[in-house]
Coordinates of C-alpha atoms in Angstrom, one line a residue:
X1 CA 180.2 -35.0 223.9
X2 CA 179.4 -35.8 227.5
X3 CA 180.2 -34.2 230.6
X4 CA 179.3 -34.1 234.1
X5 CA 176.7 -31.8 234.7
X6 CA 177.0 -31.0 238.4
X7 CA 180.9 -29.8 237.8
X8 CA 180.1 -27.8 234.8
X9 CA 177.4 -26.4 236.5
X10 CA 180.1 -25.4 239.5
X11 CA 182.3 -24.1 237.0
X12 CA 179.6 -21.7 235.7
X13 CA 178.1 -20.3 238.8
X14 CA 181.4 -19.8 240.1
X15 CA 182.4 -17.0 237.0
X16 CA 181.1 -14.0 236.4
X17 CA 180.4 -13.8 233.0
X18 CA 180.7 -10.0 233.2
X19 CA 184.5 -10.2 234.6
X20 CA 185.2 -12.3 232.1
X21 CA 183.6 -10.3 228.9
X22 CA 185.3 -7.4 230.3
X23 CA 188.7 -8.6 229.5
X24 CA 187.8 -8.5 225.8
X25 CA 185.2 -5.8 225.6
X26 CA 184.6 -2.6 227.2
X27 CA 181.2 -2.7 229.4
X28 CA 178.7 0.1 230.7
X29 CA 176.4 -0.8 233.1
X30 CA 173.0 -0.2 231.5
X31 CA 170.6 -0.9 234.2
X32 CA 170.4 -4.6 235.5
X33 CA 172.8 -5.4 232.3
X34 CA 176.0 -4.1 231.0
X35 CA 176.7 -3.1 227.3
X36 CA 179.5 -2.8 224.8
X37 CA 180.6 -2.7 221.4
X38 CA 180.0 -6.5 219.9
X39 CA 183.5 -7.9 219.6
X40 CA 181.7 -10.6 216.7
X41 CA 181.2 -7.7 214.5
X42 CA 181.9 -4.3 213.3
X43 CA 179.4 -1.6 214.8
X44 CA 179.6 2.0 215.9
X45 CA 176.3 1.7 218.3
X46 CA 176.7 -0.6 221.1
X47 CA 174.0 -3.5 220.7
X48 CA 176.0 -6.2 222.7
X49 CA 174.2 -6.9 226.2
X50 CA 175.7 -9.1 228.6
X51 CA 172.9 -10.6 231.3
X52 CA 174.5 -11.0 235.2
X53 CA 171.1 -12.5 236.4
X54 CA 171.1 -14.8 233.3
X55 CA 174.7 -15.6 233.0
X56 CA 174.0 -14.9 229.2
X57 CA 175.2 -12.3 226.0
X58 CA 172.9 -11.4 223.3
X59 CA 174.2 -8.7 220.2
X60 CA 171.2 -7.6 218.9
X61 CA 172.8 -6.5 215.9
X62 CA 174.4 -9.9 214.8
X63 CA 172.5 -12.3 216.7
X64 CA 175.4 -14.0 218.5
X65 CA 174.3 -15.2 222.0
X66 CA 175.2 -17.6 224.6
X67 CA 176.9 -17.9 228.2
X68 CA 180.2 -17.6 229.3
X69 CA 181.3 -20.8 227.7
X70 CA 180.0 -19.8 224.3
X71 CA 182.1 -16.3 224.4
X72 CA 185.2 -17.7 225.2
X73 CA 184.7 -20.4 222.6
X74 CA 184.2 -17.9 220.2
X75 CA 186.4 -15.2 221.2
X76 CA 189.7 -17.7 221.5
X77 CA 188.7 -20.5 219.0
X78 CA 188.6 -23.1 221.7
X79 CA 186.6 -26.2 222.4
X80 CA 184.2 -26.6 225.4
X81 CA 186.3 -28.8 227.1
X82 CA 189.3 -26.2 227.1
X83 CA 187.1 -23.7 228.1
X84 CA 185.7 -25.6 231.1
X85 CA 189.4 -26.3 232.4
X86 CA 190.2 -23.0 232.0
X87 CA 187.4 -21.6 233.8
X88 CA 187.7 -24.3 236.4
X89 CA 191.3 -23.7 236.8
X90 CA 190.7 -19.8 237.1
X91 CA 187.8 -20.7 239.6
X92 CA 190.4 -23.2 241.7
X93 CA 187.8 -26.1 241.0
X94 CA 189.8 -29.4 240.3
X95 CA 187.2 -31.1 238.4
X96 CA 186.7 -35.0 238.5
X97 CA 185.9 -38.1 236.6
X98 CA 182.2 -38.4 237.0
X99 CA 179.6 -40.5 235.9
X100 CA 177.6 -41.0 232.7
X101 CA 179.0 -44.1 230.7
X102 CA 182.6 -42.9 231.4
X103 CA 182.6 -40.1 229.1
X104 CA 183.7 -36.8 231.3
X105 CA 185.3 -33.8 230.2
X106 CA 188.1 -33.2 232.4
X107 CA 189.0 -37.0 233.4
X108 CA 188.2 -38.4 230.0
X109 CA 189.7 -35.6 228.1
X110 CA 192.9 -36.2 229.8
X111 CA 193.1 -39.9 229.3
X112 CA 192.4 -39.0 225.7
X113 CA 195.6 -37.0 225.3
X114 CA 197.4 -39.5 227.4
X115 CA 197.1 -42.2 225.0
X116 CA 197.1 -40.3 221.7
X117 CA 200.4 -39.7 223.1
X118 CA 201.6 -42.8 223.6
X119 CA 200.3 -43.6 220.2
X120 CA 202.5 -40.8 218.9
X121 CA 205.3 -42.1 220.3
X122 CA 205.2 -45.6 219.3
X123 CA 204.7 -44.6 216.0
X124 CA 207.7 -42.6 215.8
X125 CA 209.7 -45.5 217.4
X126 CA 208.6 -48.0 214.7
X127 CA 209.5 -45.0 211.9
X128 CA 212.9 -44.9 213.5
X129 CA 213.3 -48.7 214.0
X130 CA 213.4 -52.0 211.2
X131 CA 209.4 -51.5 210.9
X132 CA 209.9 -48.2 209.5
X133 CA 212.3 -49.0 206.6
X134 CA 209.5 -49.2 204.1
X135 CA 208.2 -45.8 205.7
X136 CA 211.7 -43.9 205.5
X137 CA 212.4 -45.2 201.7
X138 CA 209.4 -43.8 200.9
X139 CA 209.7 -40.5 202.3
X140 CA 213.5 -40.4 200.7
X141 CA 212.0 -41.6 196.8
X142 CA 209.3 -37.8 197.6
X143 CA 213.1 -36.5 198.4
X144 CA 211.4 -35.1 202.2
X145 CA 213.7 -35.2 205.1
X146 CA 211.5 -35.9 208.4
X147 CA 214.1 -34.5 210.5
X148 CA 214.0 -31.2 208.1
X149 CA 210.2 -31.1 208.6
X150 CA 210.4 -31.5 212.6
X151 CA 206.4 -32.4 212.2
X152 CA 206.5 -35.6 213.8
X153 CA 206.1 -38.3 210.9
X154 CA 205.9 -41.9 212.3
X155 CA 204.6 -45.3 211.0
X156 CA 201.7 -47.4 211.8
X157 CA 202.8 -51.2 211.7
X158 CA 200.0 -54.0 210.6
X159 CA 199.1 -56.5 212.8
X160 CA 197.7 -54.8 215.5
X161 CA 200.6 -53.8 216.9
X162 CA 199.5 -50.3 218.5
X163 CA 196.4 -52.0 220.7
X164 CA 198.8 -54.7 221.5
X165 CA 201.4 -52.1 222.8
X166 CA 198.9 -49.7 224.1
X167 CA 196.8 -53.3 226.1
X168 CA 200.5 -53.7 227.8
X169 CA 200.4 -50.2 229.3
X170 CA 196.9 -51.2 231.0
X171 CA 195.4 -48.7 228.6
X172 CA 191.6 -50.1 228.5
X173 CA 189.7 -51.0 224.7
X174 CA 187.4 -48.6 225.6
X175 CA 189.5 -45.5 226.1
X176 CA 191.7 -46.2 222.7
X177 CA 188.4 -46.7 221.0
X178 CA 187.4 -43.4 222.4
X179 CA 190.9 -41.8 221.1
X180 CA 189.8 -43.4 217.8
X181 CA 193.1 -45.0 217.6
X182 CA 191.0 -48.4 216.8
X183 CA 187.7 -49.6 215.6
X184 CA 185.5 -51.3 217.8
X185 CA 182.0 -51.7 215.9
X186 CA 183.1 -54.5 213.8
X187 CA 183.5 -57.6 216.1
X188 CA 187.0 -57.4 217.8
X189 CA 189.1 -54.5 217.9
X190 CA 191.4 -53.8 215.4
X191 CA 193.9 -51.1 214.8
X192 CA 192.7 -48.1 212.9
X193 CA 196.0 -46.8 211.1
X194 CA 197.9 -49.8 209.5
X195 CA 200.9 -50.0 207.5
X196 CA 200.8 -46.3 206.8
X197 CA 202.9 -43.7 207.4
X198 CA 201.3 -40.9 210.4
X199 CA 200.7 -37.4 210.4
X200 CA 200.0 -36.4 214.3
X201 CA 197.8 -33.2 214.1
X202 CA 198.0 -31.1 217.3
X203 CA 195.4 -28.9 219.3
X204 CA 195.9 -25.2 219.6
X205 CA 198.2 -26.0 222.8
X206 CA 200.4 -28.5 220.8
X207 CA 199.1 -31.4 222.4
X208 CA 198.5 -34.3 220.1
X209 CA 194.7 -35.1 219.5
X210 CA 195.0 -37.3 216.7
X211 CA 196.5 -38.4 213.3
X212 CA 195.9 -38.5 209.9
X213 CA 197.9 -41.3 207.6
X214 CA 198.6 -42.4 204.3
X215 CA 199.2 -45.6 202.3
X216 CA 202.3 -46.1 200.6
X217 CA 201.1 -49.0 198.3
X218 CA 197.8 -49.4 196.6
X219 CA 195.4 -49.5 199.7
X220 CA 192.2 -47.8 199.7
X221 CA 191.8 -44.8 201.0
X222 CA 195.0 -43.3 200.2
X223 CA 194.8 -40.8 203.2
X224 CA 192.7 -41.9 206.2
X225 CA 192.0 -39.4 209.0
X226 CA 190.9 -39.8 212.5
X227 CA 187.6 -39.8 213.6
X228 CA 185.9 -36.5 215.5
X229 CA 186.3 -37.5 219.6
X230 CA 186.0 -35.4 222.7
X231 CA 189.3 -33.9 222.1
X232 CA 189.4 -34.1 217.8
X233 CA 186.6 -32.2 215.9
X234 CA 187.6 -32.0 212.5
X235 CA 186.4 -28.6 211.4
X236 CA 188.2 -26.6 214.3
X237 CA 191.8 -27.3 213.7
X238 CA 194.0 -26.6 211.3
X239 CA 196.8 -29.0 210.4
X240 CA 199.8 -27.5 211.4
X241 CA 198.4 -24.5 213.6
X242 CA 200.5 -24.9 216.7
X243 CA 203.9 -24.7 215.3
X244 CA 203.2 -22.1 212.8
X245 CA 201.6 -19.5 215.3
X246 CA 205.4 -18.1 216.2
X247 CA 206.5 -17.9 212.5
X248 CA 203.2 -16.3 211.1
X249 CA 203.2 -13.8 213.4
X250 CA 206.9 -12.9 212.9
X251 CA 206.6 -13.0 209.0
X252 CA 202.9 -11.8 209.0
X253 CA 201.8 -13.9 206.7
X254 CA 199.9 -17.5 207.2
X255 CA 200.0 -20.1 203.8
X256 CA 196.8 -22.5 203.3
X257 CA 197.4 -25.7 201.6
X258 CA 195.4 -28.6 201.2
X259 CA 197.8 -31.9 202.1
X260 CA 199.8 -33.1 204.6
X261 CA 202.9 -33.5 202.1
X262 CA 202.1 -30.0 200.8
X263 CA 202.5 -28.8 204.5
X264 CA 205.9 -31.1 204.6
X265 CA 207.2 -29.8 201.8
X266 CA 206.6 -26.2 202.9
X267 CA 208.0 -26.4 206.3
X268 CA 211.1 -28.2 205.0
X269 CA 212.4 -25.2 202.8
X270 CA 211.4 -22.6 205.7
X271 CA 207.7 -21.7 205.1
X272 CA 206.9 -22.8 208.2
X273 CA 203.7 -20.6 208.8
X274 CA 201.9 -22.9 206.6
X275 CA 198.6 -24.5 207.8
X276 CA 196.6 -27.4 206.1
X277 CA 193.1 -28.3 205.9
X278 CA 194.1 -32.2 205.9
X279 CA 192.1 -32.8 202.7
X280 CA 189.1 -31.1 203.8
X281 CA 186.9 -28.3 202.6
X282 CA 187.8 -25.2 204.7
X283 CA 185.4 -24.5 207.8
X284 CA 184.8 -21.0 209.2
X285 CA 186.3 -21.9 212.0
X286 CA 189.4 -22.8 210.5
X287 CA 189.0 -19.5 208.3
X288 CA 188.6 -17.8 211.5
X289 CA 192.0 -19.5 213.4
X290 CA 194.0 -18.6 209.9
X291 CA 192.7 -14.9 210.3
X292 CA 194.0 -15.0 213.8
X293 CA 197.6 -16.0 212.6
X294 CA 198.5 -13.2 210.5
X295 CA 197.6 -10.1 208.6
X296 CA 198.4 -11.7 205.4
X297 CA 196.8 -15.1 204.3
X298 CA 197.3 -17.1 201.0
X299 CA 195.8 -20.1 199.6
X300 CA 197.4 -22.4 197.9
X301 CA 195.4 -25.6 196.6
X302 CA 196.4 -28.1 193.8
X303 CA 196.7 -27.0 190.3
X304 CA 194.2 -29.1 188.7
X305 CA 190.0 -28.4 188.1
X306 CA 189.0 -29.9 192.1
X307 CA 192.0 -27.6 193.8
X308 CA 191.1 -24.2 191.9
X309 CA 187.2 -25.0 192.2
X310 CA 188.3 -25.4 196.5
X311 CA 190.5 -22.5 196.3
X312 CA 187.7 -20.0 195.0
X313 CA 185.4 -21.5 197.9
X314 CA 187.7 -21.1 200.3
X315 CA 188.8 -17.7 199.4
X316 CA 184.8 -17.1 199.9
X317 CA 184.9 -18.3 203.3
X318 CA 187.6 -16.2 204.1
X319 CA 185.9 -13.3 202.4
X320 CA 182.8 -13.9 204.6
X321 CA 184.7 -13.4 207.7
X322 CA 186.0 -10.0 206.8
X323 CA 189.5 -11.7 205.4
X324 CA 190.8 -10.3 202.3
X325 CA 193.0 -13.3 201.2
X326 CA 195.5 -14.0 198.1
X327 CA 195.3 -17.1 195.6
X328 CA 198.4 -18.4 194.7
X329 CA 198.1 -20.2 191.0
X330 CA 200.0 -23.4 190.3
X331 CA 201.0 -24.6 186.8
X332 CA 198.5 -27.1 185.3
X333 CA 198.8 -30.7 187.2
X334 CA 201.0 -29.4 190.3
X335 CA 200.5 -29.5 193.8
X336 CA 202.6 -27.2 196.1
X337 CA 204.7 -30.4 197.1
X338 CA 205.4 -30.8 193.4
X339 CA 206.6 -27.4 192.5
X340 CA 208.6 -26.6 195.5
X341 CA 210.2 -30.0 195.1
X342 CA 211.0 -29.2 191.2
X343 CA 211.3 -25.7 191.2
X344 CA 212.8 -24.6 194.7
X345 CA 212.0 -22.1 197.5
X346 CA 212.7 -19.0 195.4
X347 CA 210.7 -20.3 192.7
X348 CA 207.9 -20.3 195.4
X349 CA 208.5 -17.1 197.1
X350 CA 208.0 -15.3 193.4
X351 CA 204.5 -17.2 193.3
X352 CA 203.6 -15.9 196.6
X353 CA 204.3 -11.9 195.1
X354 CA 202.5 -12.6 192.1
X355 CA 199.6 -14.2 194.1
X356 CA 195.9 -13.2 192.7
X357 CA 193.3 -11.3 194.8
X358 CA 190.0 -13.9 194.3
X359 CA 188.3 -11.9 191.7
X360 CA 191.6 -11.9 189.4
X361 CA 192.5 -15.7 190.3
X362 CA 188.9 -16.6 188.8
X363 CA 190.0 -14.6 185.5
X364 CA 192.9 -15.8 185.3
X365 CA 191.7 -19.4 185.0
X366 CA 190.1 -18.5 181.6
X367 CA 193.7 -17.6 180.1
X368 CA 192.2 -14.5 178.5
X369 CA 189.9 -16.0 176.5
X370 CA 186.9 -13.5 177.7
X371 CA 184.3 -14.1 174.8
X372 CA 181.1 -11.9 174.6
X373 CA 177.7 -12.6 174.7
X374 CA 176.2 -15.3 177.3
X375 CA 179.6 -16.5 178.2
X376 CA 180.8 -13.1 179.2
X377 CA 177.5 -12.6 181.4
X378 CA 178.1 -15.9 183.3
X379 CA 181.7 -14.9 184.0
X380 CA 180.4 -11.3 185.3
X381 CA 177.6 -13.0 187.5
X382 CA 180.0 -15.7 189.0
X383 CA 182.9 -13.0 189.9
X384 CA 180.2 -11.0 191.6
X385 CA 179.3 -13.4 193.5
X386 CA 182.8 -13.7 194.8
X387 CA 182.8 -10.2 195.4
X388 CA 179.6 -10.1 197.2
X389 CA 180.7 -12.8 199.3
X390 CA 182.5 -10.3 201.4
X391 CA 181.3 -9.1 204.7
X392 CA 183.9 -6.0 204.6
X393 CA 182.2 -3.3 202.3
X394 CA 185.6 -2.0 201.6
X395 CA 187.0 -5.3 200.3
X396 CA 183.5 -5.3 198.3
X397 CA 184.3 -2.3 196.7
X398 CA 187.7 -3.0 195.7
X399 CA 186.6 -6.6 194.1
X400 CA 183.8 -4.9 192.0
X401 CA 186.3 -2.5 190.7
X402 CA 188.4 -5.6 189.5
X403 CA 185.1 -6.8 188.0
X404 CA 184.5 -3.9 186.4
X405 CA 188.3 -3.9 184.6
X406 CA 188.0 -7.6 184.2
X407 CA 184.6 -7.6 182.1
X408 CA 184.0 -4.4 180.8
X409 CA 180.9 -3.5 182.2
X410 CA 179.8 -0.5 184.0
X411 CA 179.7 0.0 187.5
X412 CA 176.2 1.2 187.0
X413 CA 175.2 -2.5 185.8
X414 CA 177.1 -4.5 187.9
X415 CA 176.2 -2.5 191.0
X416 CA 172.5 -3.2 189.8
X417 CA 173.5 -6.6 189.4
X418 CA 175.2 -7.3 192.7
X419 CA 172.3 -6.0 194.5
X420 CA 169.9 -8.7 192.6
X421 CA 172.7 -11.1 193.8
X422 CA 172.9 -9.9 197.3
X423 CA 169.2 -10.0 197.7
X424 CA 168.7 -13.5 195.9
X425 CA 171.3 -14.7 198.7
X426 CA 169.4 -12.8 201.2
X427 CA 166.2 -14.3 200.6
X428 CA 168.2 -17.7 200.0
X429 CA 169.0 -17.5 203.7
X430 CA 165.8 -16.4 204.9
X431 CA 164.3 -19.1 203.1
X432 CA 166.8 -21.4 204.8
X433 CA 166.8 -19.9 208.1
X434 CA 162.8 -19.8 207.9
X435 CA 162.6 -23.6 207.3
X436 CA 164.7 -24.4 210.4
X437 CA 163.1 -21.4 212.4
X438 CA 161.3 -22.5 215.5
X439 CA 157.6 -22.0 216.1
X440 CA 155.9 -19.4 218.4
X441 CA 154.3 -22.5 220.1
X442 CA 156.9 -24.4 220.4
X443 CA 158.8 -21.3 222.1
X444 CA 156.3 -21.0 224.6
X445 CA 156.6 -24.8 225.5
X446 CA 160.2 -24.5 225.8
X447 CA 160.5 -21.3 228.0
X448 CA 158.5 -23.0 230.5
X449 CA 160.5 -25.8 230.3
X450 CA 163.7 -23.7 230.6
X451 CA 162.0 -21.1 233.1
X452 CA 164.4 -19.1 235.1
X453 CA 167.1 -21.1 233.3
X454 CA 166.5 -24.6 235.5
X455 CA 165.2 -27.4 233.9
X456 CA 161.6 -28.2 234.9
X457 CA 162.1 -32.2 234.7
X458 CA 158.3 -32.7 235.4
X459 CA 157.0 -31.0 232.4
X460 CA 159.9 -32.0 230.3
X461 CA 158.8 -35.9 231.3
X462 CA 155.6 -35.1 230.1
X463 CA 156.5 -33.2 226.6
X464 CA 156.6 -35.7 223.6
X465 CA 158.3 -34.5 220.3
X466 CA 155.1 -35.0 218.5
X467 CA 153.9 -31.9 220.3
X468 CA 156.5 -29.4 218.7
X469 CA 155.7 -28.3 215.6
X470 CA 158.9 -27.8 214.2
X471 CA 162.2 -30.2 213.5
X472 CA 164.5 -27.0 215.7
X473 CA 162.3 -27.5 218.7
X474 CA 162.6 -31.5 218.7
X475 CA 166.3 -30.8 218.6
X476 CA 166.4 -28.4 221.5
X477 CA 164.0 -30.8 223.7
X478 CA 166.3 -33.8 222.7
X479 CA 169.7 -31.8 224.0
X480 CA 167.8 -30.5 226.9
X481 CA 166.9 -34.1 228.1
X482 CA 170.9 -35.1 227.4
X483 CA 171.9 -32.3 229.4
X484 CA 169.2 -33.5 232.2
X485 CA 170.9 -37.1 232.0
X486 CA 174.3 -36.2 232.4
X487 CA 173.2 -34.2 235.8
X488 CA 172.7 -31.0 234.5
X489 CA 169.6 -29.1 236.8
X490 CA 170.2 -25.6 234.9
X491 CA 170.6 -25.1 230.9
X492 CA 174.6 -24.4 230.3
X493 CA 174.1 -23.1 226.4
X494 CA 178.0 -23.2 225.9
X495 CA 178.1 -27.0 226.0
X496 CA 175.4 -27.6 223.3
X497 CA 175.9 -27.5 219.7
X498 CA 177.1 -24.3 218.0
X499 CA 173.9 -23.6 215.7
X500 CA 172.0 -24.2 219.0
X501 CA 173.6 -22.3 221.5
X502 CA 172.6 -18.3 221.1
X503 CA 169.0 -20.3 220.5
X504 CA 169.2 -21.5 223.6
X505 CA 170.3 -19.0 225.6
X506 CA 167.4 -16.9 224.4
X507 CA 164.7 -19.3 225.3
X508 CA 166.3 -20.6 228.8
X509 CA 165.6 -17.8 231.3
X510 CA 163.5 -15.8 229.5
X511 CA 160.8 -16.5 231.7
X512 CA 161.9 -16.0 235.3
X513 CA 158.8 -17.7 236.9
X514 CA 156.1 -19.8 235.7
X515 CA 153.3 -20.6 238.2
X516 CA 151.5 -24.4 238.7
X517 CA 148.2 -23.1 237.4
X518 CA 150.4 -21.6 233.9
X519 CA 152.0 -25.1 233.8
X520 CA 148.6 -27.1 234.3
X521 CA 147.1 -24.8 231.6
X522 CA 149.6 -25.6 229.1
X523 CA 149.7 -29.3 229.6
X524 CA 146.0 -29.1 229.2
X525 CA 146.2 -27.2 225.5
X526 CA 148.8 -29.7 224.7
X527 CA 146.6 -32.8 225.7
X528 CA 143.8 -31.1 223.6
X529 CA 146.3 -31.1 220.6
X530 CA 147.2 -34.4 220.9
X531 CA 143.4 -35.5 220.5
X532 CA 142.8 -33.7 217.8
X533 CA 146.3 -34.8 215.7
X534 CA 144.7 -37.6 214.0
X535 CA 141.6 -35.3 212.8
X536 CA 144.7 -32.8 211.5
X537 CA 145.8 -35.5 209.5
X538 CA 142.8 -36.4 207.8
X539 CA 142.1 -32.7 207.0
X540 CA 145.5 -32.3 205.7
X541 CA 144.6 -35.2 203.3
X542 CA 141.6 -34.0 202.3
X543 CA 143.4 -30.7 201.4
X544 CA 145.7 -32.4 199.2
X545 CA 143.1 -34.3 197.3
X546 CA 140.9 -33.4 194.6
X547 CA 137.6 -33.3 195.7
X548 CA 136.4 -29.3 196.4
X549 CA 133.7 -30.2 198.6
X550 CA 135.9 -32.0 201.3
X551 CA 138.8 -29.0 200.3
X552 CA 136.2 -26.5 201.6
X553 CA 135.1 -28.7 204.8
X554 CA 138.4 -29.1 205.8
X555 CA 139.4 -25.3 205.3
X556 CA 136.4 -24.5 207.2
X557 CA 137.6 -26.9 210.3
X558 CA 141.1 -25.6 210.0
X559 CA 139.6 -22.1 210.3
X560 CA 137.5 -23.1 213.7
X561 CA 140.5 -25.0 215.0
X562 CA 142.7 -21.8 215.0
X563 CA 140.0 -19.5 216.6
X564 CA 140.4 -22.2 219.3
X565 CA 143.8 -22.0 219.5
X566 CA 143.6 -18.5 220.2
X567 CA 141.5 -18.4 222.7

């Protein structure tokens, strides 16, 4: 995604990060910064710091960090364009369409919302007209009344009908393609959705942002989802979220299913608090959205092997976010749509009442066939993996009690094994993070490039990807250059990918000022290392070889180079 840099910076500079965060966190002044309890994890001693001078925040407990955009995106589960528009409105700034290949946040987003809304109206008209006879007959055969669901099911005809309709309304092929409605990279543009039922996907504000579609015959794939666009990120949205919120608040429950028809069936019989992952694996962001809907969270996936494995995985993701999900076990081979269609609402209510905690759900899958020996040990280990995935110590203890009851192992043995599992997982995370960590030398280079939170374009032009030693640093260099190309003069962490935002906030502005002499010295060091690179590669080959004498010489030369670097 791309945005007009000057407008983003204007919004950021017009926004007081302390005033914004104080709406969610009780802050107290601590010298030149402000301190409070972190809103992103439970703590008793404040470790969440806001730095007004740099417009950033950092939690020294959980590592969360970023700018005012990052904070609101995390706190309110919003996307960058939504936060940008919200802060712009609060600051009295009117966002205009800018340059940069025609991709700008406010102007482009507005155009995409309009064209997608027009597509939804077109699909609905086609469904209601003669073109929709087959679609209506198909829903009738599945015993689904589209009016009872109220979810706006439509029909996409063939023959590039949508493209022709939108072109008649003077929408450009470029905008239609950016909205994900047509495919443009295979010659002549053509409709993405053809002869399929359509299911509108809404954002949290109820605006249509994309579509899911299902074939009614043998067309492959059976389900087809729209691509990610400026206004639609698959891993951030729960299907049916906007219409489910109010009912979920009232009933204090939220039901998670996998598919569009599962959702339609449950909504049609009164379970309006149902949302779906649209056939994709549950993401952490979707889990947080689900947790924000209600106090109780039910996972109701298909009653086959794949569905049950996915349900356990979804439960682990929710546990990691601090929730205590309950898992509904459907009869073998049935999905929520089948079950409610054949057995009715009351039978489904009974399933909810008898839903399992994650550990008991796993135990239920072996149908009481708990054997001794290796199988029993493997079961206990898997159950403990589920239990320790919880970030809430009280939930973890509750689940460990379930493991003890189910397997018969002593609490002492289970606690010891849990600690082993936890240590292994922490080590795995450490290794993974270490592999993706940024090198200390790379940090110095990037801090110089962003001293004072402002891009040093001359130094960034001088840098090459080969000057950096870690993949993560190369990614940061690339996104820094991307912001500069779109008109940014200062670093905006919140506009970067989620996994880079906190790191960027740590690096950018860490140095308040760098003298020309210091930059010149760093450039000389980089140039020297560029000259040494061919020799370094030769030494690496010698070390990998079998000649002991060459290995010894290579090690000695490596040591000399390290001494030189330290000087």
